[in-house]
Amino acid sequence: MAERIIDLRSDTVTKPTPRMREAMARAEVGDDVYGEDPTVNLLQEKAAKLMGKERAIFLPSGTMGNQVAIKCHTQPGDEVIVEASSHIFNYELGAMSAISGVLPRSVPGRDGMMEASQVREAVRPDIYYLSRTTLLCLENTHNMAGGRCMPVGLSRELCSAARGLGLKCHLDGARIFNAAAALDVEAREIAEPFDSVMFCLSKGLSAPVGSLLAGSEELIVLARRFRKMLGGGMRQAGILAAAGLVALEDVVPLLADDHRRARELAEAAAQNDRLEADPDKVDTNIFMVRVNPPLDARGFALGLREKGVLVSPISDSVARFVTHREISDEDVGRVSSILKSYS
Ligand SMILES: *Cc1c(COP(=O)(O)O)cnc(C)c1O
């Protein structure tokens, strides 16, 4: 009963590491609205380099990063191509319409991945009474597809199809470092075909707050205006950026372990006839478990909660599991035996 709660709801539950706390306490700071916070500036330079872009900007959240990017790339009345189960389309409160006045055109992908022909078909022809399609948004890794990661070749192909029709390309790379670890490439290779890329420090990277948007010099100058417009200009934000710098150094190298642990959990779930999971589709730290009747996902989550394990039901029949830095091999052993015998 006194056993520790094992929280597999999300990698956002990770708390700052002791080294992050120390770095935050010691951080040199200034007023970032004046561009004078040395720690924020250092993080932005590092992020730009990691993404292979000219410049980057620190923002309070991934949602703001995505929405600022959309605002930079579009004009009101434009259409934006999004994958049907993407975060930008489903979990950002219709922000692209509310903030940028643009319409999402959703395209269903397989495992969250569209095909180039689908992108071409979704672009509206150049006729004066049609809205203009000006932006393609992709997501890698893909959260709701179960942390699947898109091969670099496919994102190149999709971006080049879009670019050929005059579109810009934005990557929601909230978990780009998970994708990089899974594909065994540098993050900048994944970011390369895109005009802009957003990534989060506050997911599996365990920093308390913050995301970065990287792109060309010109794009980031504009992004800085829109960040301020949306209320995202922060003052001594170096306190937060300091944790982000530690995250990039200390936590990125641990992500592959999260992936291995997720796979082990999926293998355990797959051994239970009442549950369905496909370990071969576990690319990164997220996977889905389908719950067979008479069980349902909400009841399954409640049953696990009684055993000290938290997961997220995302529909009547599917629960999402997410591993992260605070989930140990011992935790995986405990949850695996619970999953194998769950009834
Ligand atoms: C979490 C997440 C975001 C948004 O990040 P917040 O910091 O929570 O606003 C965007 N895209 C994906 C794929 C995410 O998982």
Coordinates of C-alpha atoms and ligand atoms in Angstrom, one line a residue:
M1 CA 0.0 0.0 0.0
A2 CA 2.8 2.4 0.9
E3 CA 4.3 1.6 -2.5
R4 CA 5.4 4.5 -4.6
I5 CA 3.0 5.7 -7.3
I6 CA 4.3 4.9 -10.8
D7 CA 3.1 7.7 -13.0
L8 CA 2.9 6.7 -16.7
R9 CA 0.3 9.3 -17.7
S10 CA 2.8 11.5 -19.4
D11 CA 6.5 12.5 -19.6
T12 CA 5.4 16.0 -18.6
V13 CA 5.1 14.9 -14.9
T14 CA 8.9 14.7 -14.7
K15 CA 10.4 17.1 -12.1
P16 CA 13.6 19.1 -12.5
T17 CA 16.8 17.1 -11.6
P18 CA 19.0 18.3 -8.6
R19 CA 21.5 19.6 -11.2
M20 CA 18.7 21.7 -12.8
R21 CA 17.7 23.1 -9.4
E22 CA 21.4 24.1 -8.8
A23 CA 21.7 25.6 -12.2
M24 CA 18.5 27.5 -11.7
A25 CA 19.7 28.9 -8.3
R26 CA 23.0 30.0 -9.9
A27 CA 21.7 31.3 -13.2
E28 CA 22.9 34.6 -14.5
V29 CA 19.8 36.6 -15.5
G30 CA 18.7 39.8 -17.2
D31 CA 15.5 41.2 -18.8
D32 CA 14.8 39.0 -21.7
V33 CA 12.3 41.4 -23.2
Y34 CA 15.3 43.6 -23.7
G35 CA 17.2 40.6 -25.0
E36 CA 19.5 40.9 -22.0
D37 CA 19.2 37.5 -20.3
P38 CA 22.5 35.8 -20.9
T39 CA 21.2 32.4 -19.9
V40 CA 18.2 32.6 -22.3
N41 CA 20.6 33.8 -25.0
L42 CA 22.9 30.9 -24.5
L43 CA 20.0 28.4 -24.6
Q44 CA 18.6 30.0 -27.8
E45 CA 22.1 29.8 -29.4
K46 CA 22.4 26.2 -28.4
A47 CA 18.9 25.3 -29.6
A48 CA 19.6 27.0 -33.0
K49 CA 22.8 25.0 -33.4
L50 CA 21.1 21.7 -32.4
M51 CA 18.3 22.3 -34.9
G52 CA 20.7 23.5 -37.6
K53 CA 18.8 26.8 -38.0
E54 CA 20.0 30.4 -37.9
R55 CA 18.2 31.4 -34.7
A56 CA 15.9 30.2 -32.0
I57 CA 13.5 31.7 -29.5
F58 CA 12.6 30.5 -26.0
L59 CA 8.8 30.4 -25.2
P60 CA 6.8 29.4 -22.2
S61 CA 5.1 26.4 -23.9
G62 CA 5.0 24.2 -26.9
T63 CA 1.6 25.3 -27.8
M64 CA 2.8 28.9 -28.0
G65 CA 5.8 27.8 -30.1
N66 CA 3.5 26.1 -32.6
Q67 CA 1.0 28.9 -32.7
V68 CA 3.7 31.6 -33.1
A69 CA 5.1 29.6 -36.0
I70 CA 1.7 29.3 -37.7
K71 CA 1.2 33.1 -37.2
C72 CA 4.6 33.8 -38.8
H73 CA 4.0 31.5 -41.8
T74 CA 0.3 32.4 -42.7
Q75 CA -2.2 35.2 -43.4
P76 CA -5.8 35.2 -42.2
G77 CA -8.0 33.1 -44.5
D78 CA -5.2 30.7 -45.5
E79 CA -5.4 26.9 -45.0
V80 CA -2.9 24.8 -43.1
I81 CA -2.5 21.1 -43.7
V82 CA -2.4 19.1 -40.5
E83 CA -2.5 15.4 -39.7
A84 CA -5.9 14.4 -38.4
S85 CA -4.7 13.1 -35.0
S86 CA -2.0 15.8 -34.5
H87 CA -1.5 17.9 -31.4
I88 CA -1.8 21.1 -33.3
F89 CA -5.2 20.1 -34.7
N90 CA -6.7 18.4 -31.6
Y91 CA -5.2 19.8 -28.4
E92 CA -4.5 23.4 -29.0
L93 CA -8.1 24.7 -28.6
G94 CA -8.5 25.7 -32.3
A95 CA -5.8 28.3 -31.6
M96 CA -4.7 28.5 -35.3
S97 CA -8.3 29.8 -36.1
A98 CA -8.6 31.9 -33.0
I99 CA -5.1 33.5 -33.3
S100 CA -4.1 33.4 -36.9
G101 CA -7.5 33.3 -38.6
V102 CA -6.5 30.2 -40.6
L103 CA -8.4 27.0 -41.4
P104 CA -6.9 23.6 -40.7
R105 CA -7.3 21.0 -43.4
S106 CA -6.9 17.7 -41.8
V107 CA -5.5 14.6 -43.5
P108 CA -5.6 11.2 -41.9
G109 CA -2.2 9.5 -41.7
R110 CA -1.3 6.0 -41.0
D111 CA 0.4 5.8 -37.6
G112 CA 0.2 9.6 -37.8
M113 CA 2.1 9.7 -41.1
M114 CA 0.6 11.2 -44.3
E115 CA 1.7 10.3 -47.8
A116 CA 3.1 12.8 -50.3
S117 CA 0.1 12.3 -52.6
Q118 CA -2.3 13.2 -49.7
V119 CA -0.4 16.4 -49.2
R120 CA -0.6 17.3 -52.9
E121 CA -4.3 16.5 -53.0
A122 CA -5.0 18.7 -49.9
V123 CA -3.4 21.8 -51.4
R124 CA -6.2 23.9 -52.9
P125 CA -5.8 24.9 -56.5
D126 CA -4.7 28.5 -57.3
I127 CA -8.2 29.9 -58.0
Y128 CA -9.1 33.4 -56.8
Y129 CA -12.2 32.3 -54.8
L130 CA -10.4 29.5 -52.9
S131 CA -8.4 30.0 -49.8
R132 CA -4.7 29.7 -50.2
T133 CA -2.9 26.7 -48.7
T134 CA 0.3 28.1 -47.3
L135 CA 1.6 25.7 -44.6
L136 CA 2.2 22.1 -43.9
C137 CA 2.5 21.0 -40.2
L138 CA 4.0 17.6 -39.3
E139 CA 4.6 16.0 -35.9
N140 CA 7.6 13.9 -34.9
T141 CA 7.4 11.9 -32.7
H142 CA 3.7 11.6 -33.1
N143 CA 2.0 11.7 -29.7
M144 CA -1.5 10.2 -30.4
A145 CA -0.1 7.7 -32.9
G146 CA 1.7 6.2 -29.9
G147 CA 5.1 7.9 -30.1
R148 CA 5.7 6.8 -33.7
C149 CA 8.6 8.4 -35.3
M150 CA 8.7 9.5 -38.9
P151 CA 11.7 8.4 -41.0
V152 CA 13.8 11.3 -42.2
G153 CA 13.2 10.2 -45.9
L154 CA 9.4 10.5 -45.5
S155 CA 9.5 14.0 -43.9
R156 CA 11.9 15.1 -46.7
E157 CA 9.4 13.8 -49.3
L158 CA 6.4 15.4 -47.7
C159 CA 8.2 18.7 -47.3
S160 CA 9.4 18.7 -50.8
A161 CA 5.9 18.0 -52.1
A162 CA 4.6 20.9 -50.0
R163 CA 7.4 23.2 -51.0
G164 CA 6.9 22.4 -54.7
L165 CA 3.4 23.9 -54.3
G166 CA 4.6 27.0 -52.5
L167 CA 3.9 25.9 -48.9
K168 CA 6.1 26.5 -45.9
C169 CA 6.8 23.6 -43.5
H170 CA 6.6 23.5 -39.7
L171 CA 7.6 20.6 -37.5
D172 CA 5.9 20.1 -34.1
G173 CA 9.0 18.4 -32.7
A174 CA 7.8 18.5 -29.1
R175 CA 9.7 15.2 -28.7
I176 CA 12.3 15.6 -31.5
F177 CA 15.1 14.2 -29.3
N178 CA 13.1 11.0 -28.8
A179 CA 12.8 10.8 -32.6
A180 CA 16.5 11.4 -33.0
A181 CA 17.4 8.7 -30.5
A182 CA 15.0 6.2 -32.1
L183 CA 16.3 7.0 -35.6
D184 CA 19.9 7.2 -34.4
V185 CA 20.4 10.5 -36.2
E186 CA 21.1 14.1 -35.1
A187 CA 18.1 16.2 -34.3
R188 CA 19.2 18.7 -37.0
E189 CA 18.8 16.0 -39.7
I190 CA 15.1 15.6 -38.7
A191 CA 14.7 19.4 -38.6
E192 CA 16.5 20.0 -41.9
P193 CA 13.5 19.9 -44.4
F194 CA 11.5 22.4 -42.3
D195 CA 11.3 26.2 -42.2
S196 CA 10.6 26.1 -38.5
V197 CA 10.8 23.5 -35.7
M198 CA 9.4 23.6 -32.2
F199 CA 10.7 21.4 -29.4
C200 CA 9.8 21.1 -25.7
L201 CA 12.1 21.0 -22.7
S202 CA 9.3 20.1 -20.3
K203 CA 8.3 16.7 -21.6
G204 CA 10.8 13.8 -21.3
L205 CA 13.6 16.2 -20.9
S206 CA 12.3 17.0 -17.4
A207 CA 12.8 20.7 -17.3
P208 CA 10.1 22.6 -15.5
V209 CA 9.0 25.0 -18.2
G210 CA 9.7 26.0 -21.8
S211 CA 10.0 25.3 -25.5
L212 CA 12.0 26.6 -28.3
L213 CA 11.2 27.6 -31.8
A214 CA 14.0 27.6 -34.4
G215 CA 14.1 28.9 -37.9
S216 CA 15.7 31.6 -40.1
E217 CA 16.8 34.9 -38.6
E218 CA 13.9 36.6 -40.4
L219 CA 11.4 34.2 -39.0
I220 CA 12.6 34.5 -35.4
V221 CA 12.6 38.3 -35.6
L222 CA 8.9 38.0 -36.5
A223 CA 8.3 35.3 -33.9
R224 CA 9.7 37.6 -31.2
R225 CA 6.9 40.1 -32.0
F226 CA 4.2 37.5 -31.9
R227 CA 5.5 35.9 -28.7
K228 CA 5.2 39.4 -27.1
M229 CA 1.7 39.9 -28.6
L230 CA 0.5 36.6 -27.1
G231 CA 1.9 37.6 -23.7
G232 CA 4.9 35.3 -23.8
G233 CA 7.6 37.9 -23.3
M234 CA 9.3 36.9 -20.1
R235 CA 11.7 38.9 -17.9
Q236 CA 14.4 37.0 -15.9
A237 CA 13.6 33.8 -17.7
G238 CA 17.2 32.6 -17.4
I239 CA 16.0 30.8 -14.3
L240 CA 14.0 28.6 -16.6
A241 CA 16.5 28.5 -19.4
A242 CA 19.2 27.3 -17.0
A243 CA 17.2 24.1 -16.4
G244 CA 16.7 23.7 -20.1
L245 CA 20.5 23.8 -20.7
V246 CA 20.9 21.0 -18.2
A247 CA 18.1 19.1 -19.8
L248 CA 19.9 19.2 -23.2
E249 CA 23.1 18.0 -21.6
D250 CA 22.0 15.5 -19.0
V251 CA 18.7 14.1 -20.1
V252 CA 18.8 13.8 -23.9
P253 CA 21.3 10.9 -23.6
L254 CA 18.9 9.0 -21.3
L255 CA 16.0 8.9 -23.7
A256 CA 16.9 5.7 -25.3
D257 CA 16.5 4.0 -22.0
D258 CA 12.9 5.3 -21.8
H259 CA 12.3 3.7 -25.2
R260 CA 13.6 0.3 -24.1
R261 CA 11.4 0.4 -21.0
A262 CA 8.3 1.4 -23.0
R263 CA 8.9 -1.6 -25.2
E264 CA 9.3 -3.9 -22.3
L265 CA 6.0 -2.7 -20.9
A266 CA 4.3 -3.2 -24.2
E267 CA 5.7 -6.8 -24.4
A268 CA 4.2 -7.5 -21.0
A269 CA 0.8 -6.1 -22.0
A270 CA 0.9 -8.2 -25.2
Q271 CA 1.0 -11.3 -23.1
N272 CA -2.4 -10.6 -21.6
D273 CA -5.4 -11.8 -23.7
R274 CA -7.5 -9.0 -22.4
L275 CA -5.1 -6.4 -23.6
E276 CA -3.7 -5.6 -27.0
A277 CA -0.3 -3.9 -27.6
D278 CA 2.2 -4.2 -30.4
P279 CA 5.8 -4.0 -29.1
D280 CA 7.0 -3.8 -32.7
K281 CA 5.3 -0.4 -33.0
V282 CA 6.9 1.0 -29.9
D283 CA 9.5 3.4 -31.5
T284 CA 9.9 5.7 -28.5
N285 CA 8.6 6.4 -25.0
I286 CA 4.8 6.3 -25.8
F287 CA 2.5 3.4 -26.6
M288 CA -1.1 2.6 -26.6
V289 CA -2.8 -0.4 -25.0
R290 CA -6.2 -1.5 -26.4
V291 CA -8.5 -2.9 -23.8
N292 CA -10.7 -5.8 -24.9
P293 CA -14.4 -6.0 -23.8
P294 CA -15.8 -6.4 -21.2
L295 CA -13.0 -4.2 -19.9
D296 CA -12.9 -0.6 -20.9
A297 CA -10.1 1.9 -20.8
R298 CA -11.5 4.0 -17.9
G299 CA -12.1 1.0 -15.7
F300 CA -8.6 -0.3 -16.7
A301 CA -7.0 3.0 -15.6
L302 CA -8.9 2.9 -12.3
G303 CA -7.9 -0.7 -11.7
L304 CA -4.3 0.2 -12.3
R305 CA -4.6 3.2 -10.0
E306 CA -5.6 0.9 -7.2
K307 CA -2.4 -0.9 -7.7
G308 CA -0.4 2.3 -7.7
V309 CA 0.0 2.8 -11.5
L310 CA -1.3 5.8 -13.3
V311 CA -2.1 5.8 -17.1
S312 CA -4.2 8.0 -19.4
P313 CA -7.4 6.6 -20.9
I314 CA -7.7 8.4 -24.3
S315 CA -10.9 6.7 -25.6
D316 CA -13.4 4.1 -24.4
S317 CA -11.0 1.3 -25.4
V318 CA -7.4 2.8 -25.5
A319 CA -5.1 3.8 -22.7
R320 CA -1.8 5.7 -23.2
F321 CA 1.4 4.7 -21.4
V322 CA 4.4 7.1 -21.3
T323 CA 7.8 6.3 -19.9
H324 CA 10.3 8.9 -18.7
R325 CA 13.3 9.6 -16.5
E326 CA 11.5 8.9 -13.3
I327 CA 10.5 5.4 -14.4
S328 CA 13.1 2.8 -13.4
D329 CA 13.8 -0.8 -14.4
E330 CA 12.3 -1.8 -11.1
D331 CA 9.1 0.1 -11.8
V332 CA 9.0 -1.6 -15.2
G333 CA 9.2 -5.0 -13.5
R334 CA 6.4 -4.1 -11.1
V335 CA 4.1 -2.8 -13.8
S336 CA 4.9 -5.7 -16.2
S337 CA 3.8 -8.2 -13.7
I338 CA 0.6 -6.2 -13.0
L339 CA -0.1 -6.1 -16.8
K340 CA 0.5 -9.7 -17.4
S341 CA -2.0 -10.8 -14.8
Y342 CA -4.5 -7.9 -15.1
S343 CA -8.1 -9.1 -15.4
Ligands
LIG1 C1 2.9 18.6 -25.3 C2 2.9 18.8 -26.8 C3 2.8 20.0 -27.4 C4 2.5 21.3 -26.6 O1 3.3 21.6 -25.5 P1 2.8 22.4 -24.2 O2 4.1 22.9 -23.7 O3 2.0 21.4 -23.4 O4 1.9 23.5 -24.7 C5 2.8 20.1 -28.7 N1 2.9 19.1 -29.5 C6 3.0 17.8 -29.0 C7 3.1 16.7 -29.9 C8 3.0 17.6 -27.6 O5 3.1 16.4 -27.1

